mmCIF file of C-alpha atoms and ligand atoms in Angstrom:
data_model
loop_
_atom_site.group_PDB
_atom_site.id
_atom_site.type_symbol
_atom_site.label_atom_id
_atom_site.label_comp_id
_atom_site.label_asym_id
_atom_site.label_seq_id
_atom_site.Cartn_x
_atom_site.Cartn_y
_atom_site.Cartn_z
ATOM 1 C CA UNK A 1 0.000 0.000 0.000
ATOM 2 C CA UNK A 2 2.717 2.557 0.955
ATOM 3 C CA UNK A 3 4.601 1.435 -2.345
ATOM 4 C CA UNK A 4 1.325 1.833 -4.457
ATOM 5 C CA UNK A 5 1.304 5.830 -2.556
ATOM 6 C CA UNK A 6 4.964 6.468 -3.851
ATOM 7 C CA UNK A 7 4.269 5.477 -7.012
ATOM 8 C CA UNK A 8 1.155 7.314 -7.585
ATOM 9 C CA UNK A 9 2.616 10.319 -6.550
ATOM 10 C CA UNK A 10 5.519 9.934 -9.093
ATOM 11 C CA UNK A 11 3.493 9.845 -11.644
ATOM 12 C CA UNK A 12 1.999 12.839 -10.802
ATOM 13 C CA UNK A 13 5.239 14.786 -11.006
ATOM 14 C CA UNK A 14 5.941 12.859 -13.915
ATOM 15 C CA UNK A 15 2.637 14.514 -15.293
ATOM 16 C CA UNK A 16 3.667 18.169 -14.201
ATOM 17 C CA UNK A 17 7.472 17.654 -15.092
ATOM 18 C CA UNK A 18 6.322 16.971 -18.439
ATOM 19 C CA UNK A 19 4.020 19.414 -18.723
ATOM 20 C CA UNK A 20 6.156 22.001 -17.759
ATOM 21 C CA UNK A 21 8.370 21.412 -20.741
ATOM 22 C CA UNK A 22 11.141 20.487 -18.772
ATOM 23 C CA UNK A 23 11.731 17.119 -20.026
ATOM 24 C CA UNK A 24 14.767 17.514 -22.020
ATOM 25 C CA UNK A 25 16.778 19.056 -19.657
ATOM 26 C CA UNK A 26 19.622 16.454 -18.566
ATOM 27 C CA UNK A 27 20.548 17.953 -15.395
ATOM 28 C CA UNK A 28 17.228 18.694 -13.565
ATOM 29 C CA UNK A 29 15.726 15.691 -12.336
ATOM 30 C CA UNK A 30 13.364 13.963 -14.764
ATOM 31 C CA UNK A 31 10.840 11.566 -13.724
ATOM 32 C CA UNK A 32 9.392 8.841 -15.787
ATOM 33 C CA UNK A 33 6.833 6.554 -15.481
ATOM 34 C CA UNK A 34 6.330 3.210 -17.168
ATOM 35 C CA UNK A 35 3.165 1.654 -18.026
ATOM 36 C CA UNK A 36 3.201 -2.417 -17.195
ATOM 37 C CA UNK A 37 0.309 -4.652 -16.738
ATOM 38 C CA UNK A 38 -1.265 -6.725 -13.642
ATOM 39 C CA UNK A 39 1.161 -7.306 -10.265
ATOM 40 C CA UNK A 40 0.740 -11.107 -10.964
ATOM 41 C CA UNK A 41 2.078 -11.024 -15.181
ATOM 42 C CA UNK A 42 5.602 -10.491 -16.541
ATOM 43 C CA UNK A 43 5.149 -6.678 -17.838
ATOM 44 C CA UNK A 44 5.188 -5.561 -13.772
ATOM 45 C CA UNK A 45 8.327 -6.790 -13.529
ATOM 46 C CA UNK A 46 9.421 -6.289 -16.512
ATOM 47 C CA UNK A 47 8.694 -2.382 -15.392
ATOM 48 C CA UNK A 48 10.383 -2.689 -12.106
ATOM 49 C CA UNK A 49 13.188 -4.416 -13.278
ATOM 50 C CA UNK A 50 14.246 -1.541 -15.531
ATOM 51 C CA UNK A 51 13.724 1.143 -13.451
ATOM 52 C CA UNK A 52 15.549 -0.494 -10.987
ATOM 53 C CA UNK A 53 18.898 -0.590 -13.396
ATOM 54 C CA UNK A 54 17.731 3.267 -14.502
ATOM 55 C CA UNK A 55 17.400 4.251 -11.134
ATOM 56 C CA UNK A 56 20.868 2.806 -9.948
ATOM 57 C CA UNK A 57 22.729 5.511 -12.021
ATOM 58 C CA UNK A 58 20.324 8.469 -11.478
ATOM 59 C CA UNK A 59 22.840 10.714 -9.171
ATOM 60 C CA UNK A 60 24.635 10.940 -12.345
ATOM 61 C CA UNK A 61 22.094 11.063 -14.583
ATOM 62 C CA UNK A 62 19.010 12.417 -13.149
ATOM 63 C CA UNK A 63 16.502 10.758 -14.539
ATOM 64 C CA UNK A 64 14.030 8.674 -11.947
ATOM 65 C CA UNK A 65 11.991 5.779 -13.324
ATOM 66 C CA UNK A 66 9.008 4.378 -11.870
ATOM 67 C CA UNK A 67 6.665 1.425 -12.926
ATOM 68 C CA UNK A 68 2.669 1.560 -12.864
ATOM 69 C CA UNK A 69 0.370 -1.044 -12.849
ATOM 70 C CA UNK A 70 -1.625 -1.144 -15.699
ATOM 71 C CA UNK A 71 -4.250 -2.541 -17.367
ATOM 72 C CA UNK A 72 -1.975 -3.827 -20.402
ATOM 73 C CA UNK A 73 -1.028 -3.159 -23.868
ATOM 74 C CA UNK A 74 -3.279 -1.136 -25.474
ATOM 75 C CA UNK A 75 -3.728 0.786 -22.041
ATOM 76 C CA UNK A 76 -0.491 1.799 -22.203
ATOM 77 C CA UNK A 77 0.226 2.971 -26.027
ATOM 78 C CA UNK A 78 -2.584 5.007 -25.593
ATOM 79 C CA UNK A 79 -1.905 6.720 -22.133
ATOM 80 C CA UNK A 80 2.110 7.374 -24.174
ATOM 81 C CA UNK A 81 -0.349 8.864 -27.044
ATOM 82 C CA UNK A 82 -1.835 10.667 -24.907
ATOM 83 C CA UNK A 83 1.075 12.026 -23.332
ATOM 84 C CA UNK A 84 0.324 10.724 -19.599
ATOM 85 C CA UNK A 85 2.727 7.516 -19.598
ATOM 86 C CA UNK A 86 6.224 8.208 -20.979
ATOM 87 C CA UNK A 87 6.916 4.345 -21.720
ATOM 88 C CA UNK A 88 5.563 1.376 -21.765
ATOM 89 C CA UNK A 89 5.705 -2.542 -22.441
ATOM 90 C CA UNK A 90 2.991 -3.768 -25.151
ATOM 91 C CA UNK A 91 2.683 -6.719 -27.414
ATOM 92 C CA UNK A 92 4.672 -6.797 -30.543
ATOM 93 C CA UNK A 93 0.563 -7.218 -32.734
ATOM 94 C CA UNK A 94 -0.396 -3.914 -31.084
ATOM 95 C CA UNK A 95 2.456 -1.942 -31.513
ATOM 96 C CA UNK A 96 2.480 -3.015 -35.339
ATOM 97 C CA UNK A 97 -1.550 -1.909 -35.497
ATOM 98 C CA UNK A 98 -1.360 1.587 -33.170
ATOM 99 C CA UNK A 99 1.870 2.500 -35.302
ATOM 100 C CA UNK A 100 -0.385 2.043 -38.439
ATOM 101 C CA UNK A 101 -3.819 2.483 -37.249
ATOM 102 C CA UNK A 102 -5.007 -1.242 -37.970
ATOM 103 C CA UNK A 103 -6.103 -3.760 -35.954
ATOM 104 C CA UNK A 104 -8.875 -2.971 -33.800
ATOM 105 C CA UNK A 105 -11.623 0.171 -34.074
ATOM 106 C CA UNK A 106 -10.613 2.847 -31.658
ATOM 107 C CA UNK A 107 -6.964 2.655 -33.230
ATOM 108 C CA UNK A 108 -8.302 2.913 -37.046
ATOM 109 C CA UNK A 109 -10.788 6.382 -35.406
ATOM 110 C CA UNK A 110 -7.318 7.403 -33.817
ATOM 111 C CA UNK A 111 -5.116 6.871 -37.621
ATOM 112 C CA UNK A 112 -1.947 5.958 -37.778
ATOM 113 C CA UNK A 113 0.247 6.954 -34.138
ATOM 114 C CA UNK A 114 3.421 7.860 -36.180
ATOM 115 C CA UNK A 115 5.305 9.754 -33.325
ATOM 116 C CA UNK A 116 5.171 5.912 -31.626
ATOM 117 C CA UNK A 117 8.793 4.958 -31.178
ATOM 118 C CA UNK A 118 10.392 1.122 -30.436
ATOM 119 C CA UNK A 119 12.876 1.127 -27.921
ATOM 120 C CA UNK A 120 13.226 -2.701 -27.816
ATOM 121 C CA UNK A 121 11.935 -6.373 -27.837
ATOM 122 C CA UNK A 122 12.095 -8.132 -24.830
ATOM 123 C CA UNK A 123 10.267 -11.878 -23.932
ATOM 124 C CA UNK A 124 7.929 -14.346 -25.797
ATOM 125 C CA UNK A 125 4.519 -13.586 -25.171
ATOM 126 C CA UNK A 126 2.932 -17.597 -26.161
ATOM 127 C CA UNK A 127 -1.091 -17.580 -26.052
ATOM 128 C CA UNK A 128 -2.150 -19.174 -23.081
ATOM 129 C CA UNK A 129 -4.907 -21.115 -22.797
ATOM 130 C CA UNK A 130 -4.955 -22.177 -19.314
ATOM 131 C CA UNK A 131 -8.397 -24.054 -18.121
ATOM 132 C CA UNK A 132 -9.524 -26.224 -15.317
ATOM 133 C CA UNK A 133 -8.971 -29.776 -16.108
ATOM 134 C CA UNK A 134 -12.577 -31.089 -15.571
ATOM 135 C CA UNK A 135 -13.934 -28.191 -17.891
ATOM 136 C CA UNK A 136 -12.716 -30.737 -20.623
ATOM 137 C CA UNK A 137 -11.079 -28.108 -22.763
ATOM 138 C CA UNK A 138 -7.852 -29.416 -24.612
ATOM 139 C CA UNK A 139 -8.190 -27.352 -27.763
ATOM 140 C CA UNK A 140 -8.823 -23.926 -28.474
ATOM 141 C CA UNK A 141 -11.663 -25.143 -30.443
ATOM 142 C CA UNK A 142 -12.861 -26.850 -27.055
ATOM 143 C CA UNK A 143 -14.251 -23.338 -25.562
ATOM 144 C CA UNK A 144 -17.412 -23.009 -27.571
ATOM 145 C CA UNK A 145 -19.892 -23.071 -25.049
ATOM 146 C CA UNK A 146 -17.789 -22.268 -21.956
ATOM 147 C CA UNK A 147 -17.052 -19.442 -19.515
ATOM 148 C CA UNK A 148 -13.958 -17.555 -20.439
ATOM 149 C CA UNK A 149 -12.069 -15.075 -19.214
ATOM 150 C CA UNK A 150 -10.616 -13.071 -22.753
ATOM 151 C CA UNK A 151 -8.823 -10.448 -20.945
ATOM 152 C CA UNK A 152 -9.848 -6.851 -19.140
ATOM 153 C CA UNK A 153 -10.438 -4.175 -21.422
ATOM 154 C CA UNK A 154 -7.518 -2.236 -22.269
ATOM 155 C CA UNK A 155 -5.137 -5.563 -22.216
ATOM 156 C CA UNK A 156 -3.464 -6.024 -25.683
ATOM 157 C CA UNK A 157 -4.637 -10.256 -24.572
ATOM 158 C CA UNK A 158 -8.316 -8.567 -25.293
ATOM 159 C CA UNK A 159 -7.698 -7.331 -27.879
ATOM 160 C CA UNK A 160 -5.653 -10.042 -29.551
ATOM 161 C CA UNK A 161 -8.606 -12.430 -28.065
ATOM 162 C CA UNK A 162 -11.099 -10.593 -30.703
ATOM 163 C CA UNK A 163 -8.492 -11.294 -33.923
ATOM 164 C CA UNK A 164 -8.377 -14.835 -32.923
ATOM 165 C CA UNK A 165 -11.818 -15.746 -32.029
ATOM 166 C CA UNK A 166 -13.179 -13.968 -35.235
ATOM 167 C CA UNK A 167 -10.469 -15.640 -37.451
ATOM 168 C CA UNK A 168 -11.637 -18.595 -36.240
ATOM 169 C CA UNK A 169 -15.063 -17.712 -38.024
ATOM 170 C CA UNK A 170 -16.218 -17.410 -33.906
ATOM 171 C CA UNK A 171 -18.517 -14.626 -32.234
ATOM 172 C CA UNK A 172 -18.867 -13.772 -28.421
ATOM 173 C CA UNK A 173 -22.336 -15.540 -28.435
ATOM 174 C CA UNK A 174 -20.382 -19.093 -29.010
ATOM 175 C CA UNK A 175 -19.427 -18.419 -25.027
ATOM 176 C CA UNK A 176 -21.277 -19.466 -22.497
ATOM 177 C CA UNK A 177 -19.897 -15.940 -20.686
ATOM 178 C CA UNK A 178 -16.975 -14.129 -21.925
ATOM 179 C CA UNK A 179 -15.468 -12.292 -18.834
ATOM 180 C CA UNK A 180 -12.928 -9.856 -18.817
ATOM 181 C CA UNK A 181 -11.783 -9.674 -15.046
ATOM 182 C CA UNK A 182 -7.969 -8.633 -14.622
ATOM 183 C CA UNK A 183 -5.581 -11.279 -14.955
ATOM 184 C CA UNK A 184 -4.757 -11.134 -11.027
ATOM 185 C CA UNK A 185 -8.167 -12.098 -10.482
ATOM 186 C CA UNK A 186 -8.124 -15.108 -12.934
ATOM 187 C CA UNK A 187 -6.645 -17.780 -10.827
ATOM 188 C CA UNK A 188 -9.177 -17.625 -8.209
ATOM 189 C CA UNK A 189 -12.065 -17.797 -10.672
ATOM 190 C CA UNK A 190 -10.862 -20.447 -12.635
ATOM 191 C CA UNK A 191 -10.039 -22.576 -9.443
ATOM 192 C CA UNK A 192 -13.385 -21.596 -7.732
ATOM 193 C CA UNK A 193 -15.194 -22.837 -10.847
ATOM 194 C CA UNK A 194 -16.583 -19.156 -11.717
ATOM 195 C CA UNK A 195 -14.888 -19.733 -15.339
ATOM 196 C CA UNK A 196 -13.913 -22.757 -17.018
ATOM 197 C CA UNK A 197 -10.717 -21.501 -18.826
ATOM 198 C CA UNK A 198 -8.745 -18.157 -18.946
ATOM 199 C CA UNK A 199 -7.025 -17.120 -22.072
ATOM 200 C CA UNK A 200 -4.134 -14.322 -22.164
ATOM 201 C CA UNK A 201 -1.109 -13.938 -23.503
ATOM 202 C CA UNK A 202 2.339 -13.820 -20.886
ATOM 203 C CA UNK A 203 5.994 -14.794 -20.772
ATOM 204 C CA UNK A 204 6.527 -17.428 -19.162
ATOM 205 C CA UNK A 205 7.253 -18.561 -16.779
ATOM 206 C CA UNK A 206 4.377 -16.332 -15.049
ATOM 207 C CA UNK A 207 3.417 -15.853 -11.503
ATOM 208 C CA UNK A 208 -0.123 -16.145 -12.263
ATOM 209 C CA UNK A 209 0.036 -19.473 -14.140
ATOM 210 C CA UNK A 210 1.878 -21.247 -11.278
ATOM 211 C CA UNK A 211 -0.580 -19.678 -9.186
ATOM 212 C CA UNK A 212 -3.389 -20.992 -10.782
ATOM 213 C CA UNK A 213 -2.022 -24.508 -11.299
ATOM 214 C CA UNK A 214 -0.879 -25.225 -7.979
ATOM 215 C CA UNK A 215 -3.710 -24.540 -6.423
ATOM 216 C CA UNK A 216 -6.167 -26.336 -9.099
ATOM 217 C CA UNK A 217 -5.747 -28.850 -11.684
ATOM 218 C CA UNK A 218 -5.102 -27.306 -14.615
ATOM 219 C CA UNK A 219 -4.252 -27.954 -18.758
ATOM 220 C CA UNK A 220 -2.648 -25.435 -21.299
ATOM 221 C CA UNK A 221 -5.086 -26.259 -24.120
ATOM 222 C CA UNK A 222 -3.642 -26.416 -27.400
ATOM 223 C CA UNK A 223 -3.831 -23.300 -29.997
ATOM 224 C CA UNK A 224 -2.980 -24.674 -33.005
ATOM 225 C CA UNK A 225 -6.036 -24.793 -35.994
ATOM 226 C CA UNK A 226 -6.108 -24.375 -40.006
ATOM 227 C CA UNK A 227 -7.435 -20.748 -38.550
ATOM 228 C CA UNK A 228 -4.093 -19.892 -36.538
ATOM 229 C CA UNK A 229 -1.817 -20.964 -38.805
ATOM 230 C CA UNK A 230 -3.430 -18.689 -41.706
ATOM 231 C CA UNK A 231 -3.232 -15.869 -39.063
ATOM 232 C CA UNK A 232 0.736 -16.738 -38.405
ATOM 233 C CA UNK A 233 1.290 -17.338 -42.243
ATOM 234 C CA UNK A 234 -0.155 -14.078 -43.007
ATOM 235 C CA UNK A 235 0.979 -11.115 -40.348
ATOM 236 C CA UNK A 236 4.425 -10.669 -39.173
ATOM 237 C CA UNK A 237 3.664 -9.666 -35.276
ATOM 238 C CA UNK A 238 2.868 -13.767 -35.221
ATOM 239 C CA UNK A 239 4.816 -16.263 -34.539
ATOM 240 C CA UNK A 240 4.222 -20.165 -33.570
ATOM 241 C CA UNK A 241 5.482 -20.954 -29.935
ATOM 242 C CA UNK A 242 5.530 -23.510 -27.135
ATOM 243 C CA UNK A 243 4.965 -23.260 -23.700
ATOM 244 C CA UNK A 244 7.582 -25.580 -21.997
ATOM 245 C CA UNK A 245 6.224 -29.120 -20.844
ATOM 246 C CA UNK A 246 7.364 -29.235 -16.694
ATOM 247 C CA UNK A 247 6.895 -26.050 -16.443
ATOM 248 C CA UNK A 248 3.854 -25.950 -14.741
ATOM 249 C CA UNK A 249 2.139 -28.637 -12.336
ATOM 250 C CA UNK A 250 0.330 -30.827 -14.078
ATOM 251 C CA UNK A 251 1.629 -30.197 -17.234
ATOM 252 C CA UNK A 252 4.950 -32.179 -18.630
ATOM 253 C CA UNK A 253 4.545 -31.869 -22.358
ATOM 254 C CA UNK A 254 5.104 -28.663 -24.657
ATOM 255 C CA UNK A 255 1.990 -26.932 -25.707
ATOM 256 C CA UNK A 256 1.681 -25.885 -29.153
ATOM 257 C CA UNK A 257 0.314 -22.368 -29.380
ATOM 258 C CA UNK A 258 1.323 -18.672 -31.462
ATOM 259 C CA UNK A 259 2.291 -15.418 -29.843
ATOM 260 C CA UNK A 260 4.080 -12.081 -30.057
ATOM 261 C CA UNK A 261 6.871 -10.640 -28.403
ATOM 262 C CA UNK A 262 6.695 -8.284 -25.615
ATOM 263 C CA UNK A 263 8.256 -5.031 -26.445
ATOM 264 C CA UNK A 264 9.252 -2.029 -24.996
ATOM 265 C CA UNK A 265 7.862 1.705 -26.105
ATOM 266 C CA UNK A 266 8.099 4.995 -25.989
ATOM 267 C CA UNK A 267 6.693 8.469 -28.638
ATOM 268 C CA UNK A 268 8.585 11.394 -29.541
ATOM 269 C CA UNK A 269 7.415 13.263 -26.810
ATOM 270 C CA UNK A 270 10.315 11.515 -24.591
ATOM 271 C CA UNK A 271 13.923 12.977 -25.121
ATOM 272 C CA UNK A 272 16.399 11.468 -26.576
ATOM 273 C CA UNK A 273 18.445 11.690 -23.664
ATOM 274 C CA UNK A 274 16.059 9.929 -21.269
ATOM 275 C CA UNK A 275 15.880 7.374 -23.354
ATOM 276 C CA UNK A 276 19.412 6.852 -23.996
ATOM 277 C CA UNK A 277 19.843 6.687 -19.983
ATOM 278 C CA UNK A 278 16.731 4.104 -19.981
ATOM 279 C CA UNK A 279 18.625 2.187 -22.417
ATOM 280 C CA UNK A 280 22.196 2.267 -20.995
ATOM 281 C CA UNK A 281 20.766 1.297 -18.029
ATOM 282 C CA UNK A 282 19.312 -2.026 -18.856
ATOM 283 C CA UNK A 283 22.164 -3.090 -21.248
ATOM 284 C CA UNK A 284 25.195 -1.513 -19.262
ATOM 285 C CA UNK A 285 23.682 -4.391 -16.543
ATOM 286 C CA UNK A 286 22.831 -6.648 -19.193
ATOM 287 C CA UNK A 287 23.725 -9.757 -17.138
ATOM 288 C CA UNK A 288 22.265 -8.554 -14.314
ATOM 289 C CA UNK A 289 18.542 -7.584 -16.152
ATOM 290 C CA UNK A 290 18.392 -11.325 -17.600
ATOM 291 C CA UNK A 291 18.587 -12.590 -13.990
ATOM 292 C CA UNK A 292 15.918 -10.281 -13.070
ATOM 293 C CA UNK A 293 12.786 -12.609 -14.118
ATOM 294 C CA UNK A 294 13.275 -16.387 -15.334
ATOM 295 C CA UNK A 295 11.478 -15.324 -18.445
ATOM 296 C CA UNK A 296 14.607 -13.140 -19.669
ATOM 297 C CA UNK A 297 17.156 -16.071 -19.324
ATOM 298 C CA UNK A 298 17.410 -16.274 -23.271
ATOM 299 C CA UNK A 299 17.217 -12.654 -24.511
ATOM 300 C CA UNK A 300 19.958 -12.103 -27.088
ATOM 301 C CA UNK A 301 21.082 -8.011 -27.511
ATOM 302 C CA UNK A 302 21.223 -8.691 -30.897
ATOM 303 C CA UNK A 303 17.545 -9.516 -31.179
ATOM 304 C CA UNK A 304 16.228 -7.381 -28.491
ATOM 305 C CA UNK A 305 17.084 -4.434 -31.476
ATOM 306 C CA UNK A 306 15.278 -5.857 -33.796
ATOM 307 C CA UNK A 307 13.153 -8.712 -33.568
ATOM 308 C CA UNK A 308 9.256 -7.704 -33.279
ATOM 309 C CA UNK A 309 9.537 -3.898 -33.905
ATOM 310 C CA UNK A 310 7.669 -2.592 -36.402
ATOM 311 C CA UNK A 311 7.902 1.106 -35.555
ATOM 312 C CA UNK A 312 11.032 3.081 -35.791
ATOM 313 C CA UNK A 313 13.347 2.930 -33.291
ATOM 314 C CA UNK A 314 13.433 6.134 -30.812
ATOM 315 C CA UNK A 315 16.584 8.501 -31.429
ATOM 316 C CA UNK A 316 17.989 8.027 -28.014
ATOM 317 C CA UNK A 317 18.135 4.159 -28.564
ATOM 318 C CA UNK A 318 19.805 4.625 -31.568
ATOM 319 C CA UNK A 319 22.309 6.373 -29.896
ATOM 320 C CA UNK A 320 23.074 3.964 -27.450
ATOM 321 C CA UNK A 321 22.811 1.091 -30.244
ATOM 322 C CA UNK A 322 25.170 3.180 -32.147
ATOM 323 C CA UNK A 323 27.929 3.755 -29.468
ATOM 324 C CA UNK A 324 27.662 -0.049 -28.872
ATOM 325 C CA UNK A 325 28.734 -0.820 -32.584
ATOM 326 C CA UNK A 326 25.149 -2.800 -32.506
ATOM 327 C CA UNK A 327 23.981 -0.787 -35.582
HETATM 328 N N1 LIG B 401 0.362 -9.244 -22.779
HETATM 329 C C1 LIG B 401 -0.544 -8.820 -21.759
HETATM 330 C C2 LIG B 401 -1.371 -7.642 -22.231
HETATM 331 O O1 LIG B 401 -0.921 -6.706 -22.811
HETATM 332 C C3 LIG B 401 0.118 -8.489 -20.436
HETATM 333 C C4 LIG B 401 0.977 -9.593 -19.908
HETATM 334 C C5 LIG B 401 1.692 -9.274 -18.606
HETATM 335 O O2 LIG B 401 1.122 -8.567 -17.764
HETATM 336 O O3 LIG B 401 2.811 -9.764 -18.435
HETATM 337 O O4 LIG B 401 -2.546 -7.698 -22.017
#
């Protein structure tokens, strides 16, 4: 609760620093804020992890990161649009559709969000299908008819929920109840019996999914259909992944499913020099961020610059990239 209070009222000064037109100074401090997802995902501390490398160097550089709970993806890219979130992590499909105005209807009303900037990739982000083991679901074909949770509103795994379930020729009446709790809330739901399945779309390994299958029995249904491999064959953001058999109780074979990457953003509203220092700080530490959460064990620099961006890359990542002899 007291951490929640400090963070709230960073943000705020974030807010007024900003507004004040201060944010390109190097020497006066600058405060940032970074827009994650639920406590119990991989974007949280994701969030925390860099600030926590940012923050480490901010006597000498003066810029102060914090990370906000969020309610995901598309939350996030359009809290940077609008100027109250100076970065934030959001799915590699969403990033690709904001940047271009695709994908879903408030970002084709919005147009095209050119002034979004990549800054990088970071984690797989593998569909999961994760649903109670007498519900009977094995497939992703298997949830006609059931309760499902398809992600809060504002996630990028709602939002990626609707592109699936409509490619699949699907409409929210062939639920029994489509719910759209936040993922924290998921576990409990699914274990309680309130839902039958929840679908969303994480590194792994995730807090959340070892929370729900250790304290239910629990299967990672398989998401792999003539429907999802047209949608993989035809948009680049896609990609065919596993989630790791032994991974999680219950469960000691791979699961065939698709996903998108993670990545990390920011708009041309942030300076280059804050995001240079947000960038030197996670791969100055490099060995040190990749211990940070088990799902960074195998991130590779050289793909973290350019795998599953689809906007340009920001100026002060460039920089950094550039200094590095990466680019
Ligand atoms: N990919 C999810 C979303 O944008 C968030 C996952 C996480 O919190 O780690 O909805």
């Amino acid at each position: 609760m007291k951490f929640k209070k400090t963070l709230a009222v960073s943000a705020a000064v974030a807010g007024l620093t900003a507004g004040a037109g201060m944010s390109t100074g190097a020497s006066a401090a600058e405060f940032i804020t970074i827009g994650t997802g639920g406590v119990t995902g991989v974007y949280y501390p994701t969030g925390g992890a860099i600030c926590r490398l940012v923050n480490k160097g901010r006597k000498a550089h003066g810029v102060r990161c914090s990370a906000e709970s969020t309610g995901g993806s598309v939350y996030n890219i359009n809290t940077i649009r609008a100027g109250e979130l100076d970065m934030g992590v959001a799915q590699s499909d969403w990033q690709y559709h904001a940047y271009n105005g695709t994908g879903k209807e408030s970002f084709k009303k919005a147009g095209p969000f050119k002034e979004l900037r990549a800054v990088f990739s970071v984690h797989a982000e593998p569909v999961s299908i994760v649903a109670r083991k007498d519900s009977g679901v094995k497939t992703v074909d298997d949830l006609v008819g059931k309760r499902v949770n398809i992600g809060n509103p504002g996630s990028g795994t709602e939002a990626t929920w609707q592109v699936m379930w409509s490619a699949m020729g699907k409409k929210k009446s062939d639920l029994k109840l489509a719910a759209q709790m936040k993922s924290a809330e998921t576990p409990a739901a699914l274990c309680d019996n309130k839902i039958d399945a929840f679908f969303w779309l994480v590194g792994n390994p995730a807090a959340l999914n070892k929370e729900a299958a250790t304290t239910c029995d629990v299967t990672f249904a398989v998401v792999d259909n003539a429907a999802i491999k047209k949608l993989v064959a035809d948009n680049p953001y896609y990609r065919t992944a596993t989630i790791p058999g032994g991974m999680y109780r219950g469960n000691p074979n791979d699961t065939k499913t698709f996903g998108v990457g993670a990545t990390f953003v920011s708009s041309t509203r942030s300076s280059d020099n804050t995001v240079y220092q947000v960038v030197k700080g996670v791969f100055d530490n490099f060995k040190q961020f990749k211990k940070m959460h088990p799902a960074f064990g195998g991130l590779k620099e050289s793909e973290m610059i350019k795998d599953a961006l689809s906007a340009p890359l920001h100026g002060g990542a460039v920089k950094y990239y550039k200094e590095r002899g990466w680019m």
